[in-house]
CSV table of C-alpha atoms and ligand atoms in Angstrom, one decimal:
chain,number,residue,atom,x,y,z
L,1,UNK,CA,112.7,-7.3,124.0
L,2,UNK,CA,114.0,-10.0,126.4
L,3,UNK,CA,116.7,-12.3,125.2
L,4,UNK,CA,117.7,-15.8,125.9
L,5,UNK,CA,121.0,-17.5,124.8
L,6,UNK,CA,120.5,-20.9,123.1
L,7,UNK,CA,123.8,-22.9,123.1
L,8,UNK,CA,123.5,-24.4,119.7
L,9,UNK,CA,125.4,-24.1,116.4
L,10,UNK,CA,122.8,-26.0,114.4
L,11,UNK,CA,121.0,-23.4,112.2
L,12,UNK,CA,117.9,-25.7,111.9
L,13,UNK,CA,117.4,-25.8,115.7
L,14,UNK,CA,118.2,-22.1,116.0
L,15,UNK,CA,115.4,-21.2,113.6
L,16,UNK,CA,112.9,-23.5,115.4
L,17,UNK,CA,113.8,-21.8,118.8
L,18,UNK,CA,113.5,-18.4,117.2
L,19,UNK,CA,110.0,-19.1,116.0
L,20,UNK,CA,108.8,-20.6,119.3
L,21,UNK,CA,110.2,-17.8,121.5
L,22,UNK,CA,109.0,-14.9,119.3
L,23,UNK,CA,105.5,-15.9,120.4
L,24,UNK,CA,106.5,-15.0,124.0
L,25,UNK,CA,108.1,-11.8,122.8
L,26,UNK,CA,111.6,-13.2,123.5
L,27,UNK,CA,114.5,-13.0,121.2
L,28,UNK,CA,116.8,-16.0,121.0
L,29,UNK,CA,120.5,-15.6,120.4
L,30,UNK,CA,122.3,-18.8,119.2
L,31,UNK,CA,126.0,-19.4,119.2
L,32,UNK,CA,126.0,-18.7,115.5
L,33,UNK,CA,124.9,-15.1,116.3
L,34,UNK,CA,127.7,-14.2,118.7
L,35,UNK,CA,130.3,-11.8,117.4
L,36,UNK,CA,133.1,-13.6,119.4
L,37,UNK,CA,133.0,-17.2,118.1
L,38,UNK,CA,132.8,-19.9,120.9
L,39,UNK,CA,134.7,-23.1,120.5
L,40,UNK,CA,132.8,-26.3,119.8
L,41,UNK,CA,131.7,-28.0,123.0
L,42,UNK,CA,132.7,-31.6,123.3
L,43,UNK,CA,129.6,-33.8,123.8
L,44,UNK,CA,131.3,-36.5,125.9
L,45,UNK,CA,128.1,-37.5,127.9
L,46,UNK,CA,126.4,-40.8,127.4
L,47,UNK,CA,122.9,-39.5,127.6
L,48,UNK,CA,120.9,-36.6,126.0
L,49,UNK,CA,120.6,-35.1,129.5
L,50,UNK,CA,124.4,-35.1,130.1
L,51,UNK,CA,125.2,-33.6,126.7
L,52,UNK,CA,122.5,-30.9,127.0
L,53,UNK,CA,123.9,-30.0,130.5
L,54,UNK,CA,127.4,-29.8,129.1
L,55,UNK,CA,126.4,-27.3,126.4
L,56,UNK,CA,124.1,-25.2,128.6
L,57,UNK,CA,126.4,-25.1,131.7
L,58,UNK,CA,129.6,-24.3,129.8
L,59,UNK,CA,128.1,-21.3,128.0
L,60,UNK,CA,126.2,-20.1,131.2
L,61,UNK,CA,129.5,-20.2,133.1
L,62,UNK,CA,131.3,-18.3,130.3
L,63,UNK,CA,128.6,-15.6,129.9
L,64,UNK,CA,127.3,-15.6,133.5
L,65,UNK,CA,123.7,-15.6,132.3
L,66,UNK,CA,120.9,-18.3,131.9
L,67,UNK,CA,121.4,-20.5,128.9
L,68,UNK,CA,119.2,-23.0,127.1
L,69,UNK,CA,120.7,-26.0,125.3
L,70,UNK,CA,119.1,-28.8,123.2
L,71,UNK,CA,120.5,-32.3,122.8
L,72,UNK,CA,118.4,-34.4,120.5
L,73,UNK,CA,118.4,-37.3,118.1
L,74,UNK,CA,116.7,-40.1,116.3
L,75,UNK,CA,116.1,-43.3,118.2
L,76,UNK,CA,115.4,-46.3,116.0
L,77,UNK,CA,114.0,-49.5,117.6
L,78,UNK,CA,115.4,-51.9,115.1
L,79,UNK,CA,118.9,-50.4,115.6
L,80,UNK,CA,118.8,-50.8,119.4
L,81,UNK,CA,118.2,-47.1,119.8
L,82,UNK,CA,120.9,-45.9,117.4
L,83,UNK,CA,121.8,-43.3,116.2
L,84,UNK,CA,120.5,-41.7,119.5
L,85,UNK,CA,123.0,-39.4,121.0
L,86,UNK,CA,125.3,-39.9,118.0
L,87,UNK,CA,122.7,-38.6,115.5
L,88,UNK,CA,124.6,-35.5,114.4
L,89,UNK,CA,127.8,-37.4,113.4
L,90,UNK,CA,126.4,-40.9,112.8
L,91,UNK,CA,128.3,-41.2,109.4
L,92,UNK,CA,131.4,-39.6,110.9
L,93,UNK,CA,133.1,-36.2,110.7
L,94,UNK,CA,132.4,-33.7,109.4
L,95,UNK,CA,128.7,-33.6,110.3
L,96,UNK,CA,126.7,-34.5,107.3
L,97,UNK,CA,122.9,-34.8,107.4
L,98,UNK,CA,122.6,-36.5,104.0
L,99,UNK,CA,125.3,-39.1,104.8
L,100,UNK,CA,123.7,-39.8,108.3
L,101,UNK,CA,120.3,-40.4,106.8
L,102,UNK,CA,121.7,-42.7,104.1
L,103,UNK,CA,123.6,-44.7,106.7
L,104,UNK,CA,120.3,-45.2,108.7
L,105,UNK,CA,118.5,-46.2,105.5
L,106,UNK,CA,121.3,-48.7,104.6
L,107,UNK,CA,121.1,-50.3,108.0
L,108,UNK,CA,117.4,-50.6,107.7
L,109,UNK,CA,117.4,-52.3,104.2
L,110,UNK,CA,115.1,-55.3,104.4
L,111,UNK,CA,114.1,-54.5,108.0
L,112,UNK,CA,110.3,-54.6,108.6
L,113,UNK,CA,110.2,-52.8,112.0
L,114,UNK,CA,110.4,-49.1,111.0
L,115,UNK,CA,109.4,-47.7,114.4
L,116,UNK,CA,111.4,-44.7,115.6
L,117,UNK,CA,111.2,-41.5,117.6
L,118,UNK,CA,112.8,-38.1,117.8
L,119,UNK,CA,113.9,-37.2,121.4
L,120,UNK,CA,114.8,-33.7,122.6
L,121,UNK,CA,116.2,-32.9,126.0
L,122,UNK,CA,116.4,-29.3,126.9
L,123,UNK,CA,118.7,-28.1,129.7
L,124,UNK,CA,118.4,-24.7,131.3
L,125,UNK,CA,121.5,-23.7,133.2
L,126,UNK,CA,121.2,-20.7,135.5
L,127,UNK,CA,124.4,-19.5,137.2
L,128,UNK,CA,124.3,-20.6,140.9
L,129,UNK,CA,121.2,-22.8,140.5
L,130,UNK,CA,120.5,-26.5,139.6
L,131,UNK,CA,120.1,-27.1,135.9
L,132,UNK,CA,116.5,-27.8,134.8
L,133,UNK,CA,115.8,-30.6,132.3
L,134,UNK,CA,112.7,-31.2,130.1
L,135,UNK,CA,112.3,-34.1,127.6
L,136,UNK,CA,110.1,-34.1,124.6
L,137,UNK,CA,109.4,-37.1,122.2
L,138,UNK,CA,107.8,-37.4,118.8
L,139,UNK,CA,106.9,-40.9,117.8
L,140,UNK,CA,106.9,-42.0,114.1
L,141,UNK,CA,108.2,-44.4,111.5
L,142,UNK,CA,110.9,-44.4,108.9
L,143,UNK,CA,110.3,-44.6,105.1
L,144,UNK,CA,113.0,-45.9,102.7
L,145,UNK,CA,113.1,-42.9,100.2
L,146,UNK,CA,113.7,-39.4,101.5
L,147,UNK,CA,110.8,-37.0,100.8
L,148,UNK,CA,110.5,-33.2,101.3
L,149,UNK,CA,112.8,-30.2,101.6
L,150,UNK,CA,111.9,-28.6,104.9
L,151,UNK,CA,113.5,-29.0,108.3
L,152,UNK,CA,116.9,-30.7,108.7
L,153,UNK,CA,118.6,-33.9,109.7
L,154,UNK,CA,116.5,-37.0,109.4
L,155,UNK,CA,113.2,-35.1,108.7
L,156,UNK,CA,112.9,-36.4,105.1
L,157,UNK,CA,112.7,-40.1,106.2
L,158,UNK,CA,110.5,-39.6,109.3
L,159,UNK,CA,106.7,-39.8,109.2
L,160,UNK,CA,105.2,-38.7,112.5
L,161,UNK,CA,102.4,-41.0,113.9
L,162,UNK,CA,99.0,-39.9,112.6
L,163,UNK,CA,100.5,-38.2,109.5
L,164,UNK,CA,101.0,-39.3,105.9
L,165,UNK,CA,103.8,-36.9,105.1
L,166,UNK,CA,107.4,-36.8,106.3
L,167,UNK,CA,108.5,-34.1,108.8
L,168,UNK,CA,110.3,-32.5,105.8
L,169,UNK,CA,107.1,-32.3,103.8
L,170,UNK,CA,105.2,-30.6,106.7
L,171,UNK,CA,105.4,-26.8,107.0
L,172,UNK,CA,107.7,-25.3,109.6
L,173,UNK,CA,104.7,-24.2,111.6
L,174,UNK,CA,103.3,-27.8,111.6
L,175,UNK,CA,106.6,-29.3,112.6
L,176,UNK,CA,106.8,-26.7,115.4
L,177,UNK,CA,103.4,-27.8,116.6
L,178,UNK,CA,104.2,-31.6,116.9
L,179,UNK,CA,107.9,-32.0,117.2
L,180,UNK,CA,110.0,-33.4,120.1
L,181,UNK,CA,111.5,-29.9,120.4
L,182,UNK,CA,108.1,-28.1,120.8
L,183,UNK,CA,107.0,-30.8,123.2
L,184,UNK,CA,110.0,-30.2,125.4
L,185,UNK,CA,109.6,-26.4,125.1
L,186,UNK,CA,106.0,-26.5,126.2
L,187,UNK,CA,107.1,-28.1,129.4
L,188,UNK,CA,109.3,-25.1,130.0
L,189,UNK,CA,106.4,-22.7,129.7
L,190,UNK,CA,106.3,-21.7,133.4
L,191,UNK,CA,110.0,-20.8,133.3
L,192,UNK,CA,109.7,-18.9,130.1
L,193,UNK,CA,106.8,-16.8,131.4
L,194,UNK,CA,108.8,-15.7,134.5
L,195,UNK,CA,111.8,-14.6,132.4
R,1,LIG,O1,115.5,-34.7,111.3
R,1,LIG,C1,115.7,-34.2,112.4
R,1,LIG,N1,114.8,-33.3,112.9
R,1,LIG,C2,115.0,-32.8,114.1
R,1,LIG,O2,114.1,-31.9,114.5
R,1,LIG,C3,116.1,-33.1,114.8
R,1,LIG,N2,116.6,-32.8,116.0
R,1,LIG,C4,117.7,-33.5,116.1
R,1,LIG,N3,118.0,-34.2,115.1
R,1,LIG,C5,119.2,-35.0,114.8
R,1,LIG,O3,120.0,-35.1,116.0
R,1,LIG,C6,121.2,-34.3,115.9
R,1,LIG,C7,121.3,-33.5,117.1
R,1,LIG,O4,122.6,-33.6,117.7
R,1,LIG,P1,123.0,-32.5,118.7
R,1,LIG,O5,121.9,-32.3,119.7
R,1,LIG,O6,124.3,-32.7,119.2
R,1,LIG,O7,122.9,-31.2,117.9
R,1,LIG,P2,123.9,-30.6,116.8
R,1,LIG,O8,125.3,-31.2,117.0
R,1,LIG,O9,123.3,-30.7,115.5
R,1,LIG,O10,124.0,-29.0,117.2
R,1,LIG,P3,124.3,-28.4,118.7
R,1,LIG,O11,123.1,-28.0,119.3
R,1,LIG,O12,125.0,-29.5,119.5
R,1,LIG,O13,125.3,-27.3,118.4
R,1,LIG,C8,120.9,-33.4,114.7
R,1,LIG,O14,122.1,-33.0,114.1
R,1,LIG,C9,120.1,-34.3,113.8
R,1,LIG,O15,120.9,-35.3,113.1
R,1,LIG,C10,117.0,-34.0,114.2
R,1,LIG,N4,116.8,-34.5,113.0
R,2,LIG,MG1,126.0,-31.4,118.8
């Protein structure tokens, strides 16, 4: 079976990538699967693209093989686009999904405009070549009480447009059909097929 390295330490993302790529008969190996642990990569960029490139290129250099990375987040209109690239650590260190979600809900108390979107930028770094970028978006709105147990991050407060359930109430298969991540992966299909 062919393999692709995915430069993520987020188990939720790793599982979503696994289930996408298995359809193409490709095995994904995340940074959580490596026997030799790799240091955390500092995400010092100011855009999703820059941070995705940092993750993909550092691991591709280290391992001298093509590497896929995902930088993603929740963009809330009423919060001027926050948490955005700061989504993973919005409530500070250490990374805490529950605290992040509560911070967003607190900031949105009494706010009528609940419009938001998940954004995912994928970077494919291939040694000796220009990095490829693909962006996927999932539009939706935020409710004020978390609902559902599936997924990760802000999924329990995010209702995708056209649905009546939160992303965390949808099945993993359904999320993988409509998410920002699947949207970006579909744009990589040509590259995936030639692997
Ligand atoms: O409810 C959610 N459903 C999703 O599908 C989703 N995708 C991203 N996010 C949020 O955005 C951060 C990414 O930050 P991020 O790209 O730096 O990733 P990360 O730090 O979690 O792992 P890594 O890939 O960097 O190792 C995550 O932690 C989450 O808070 C999501 N929330
Ligand atoms: Mg990160």
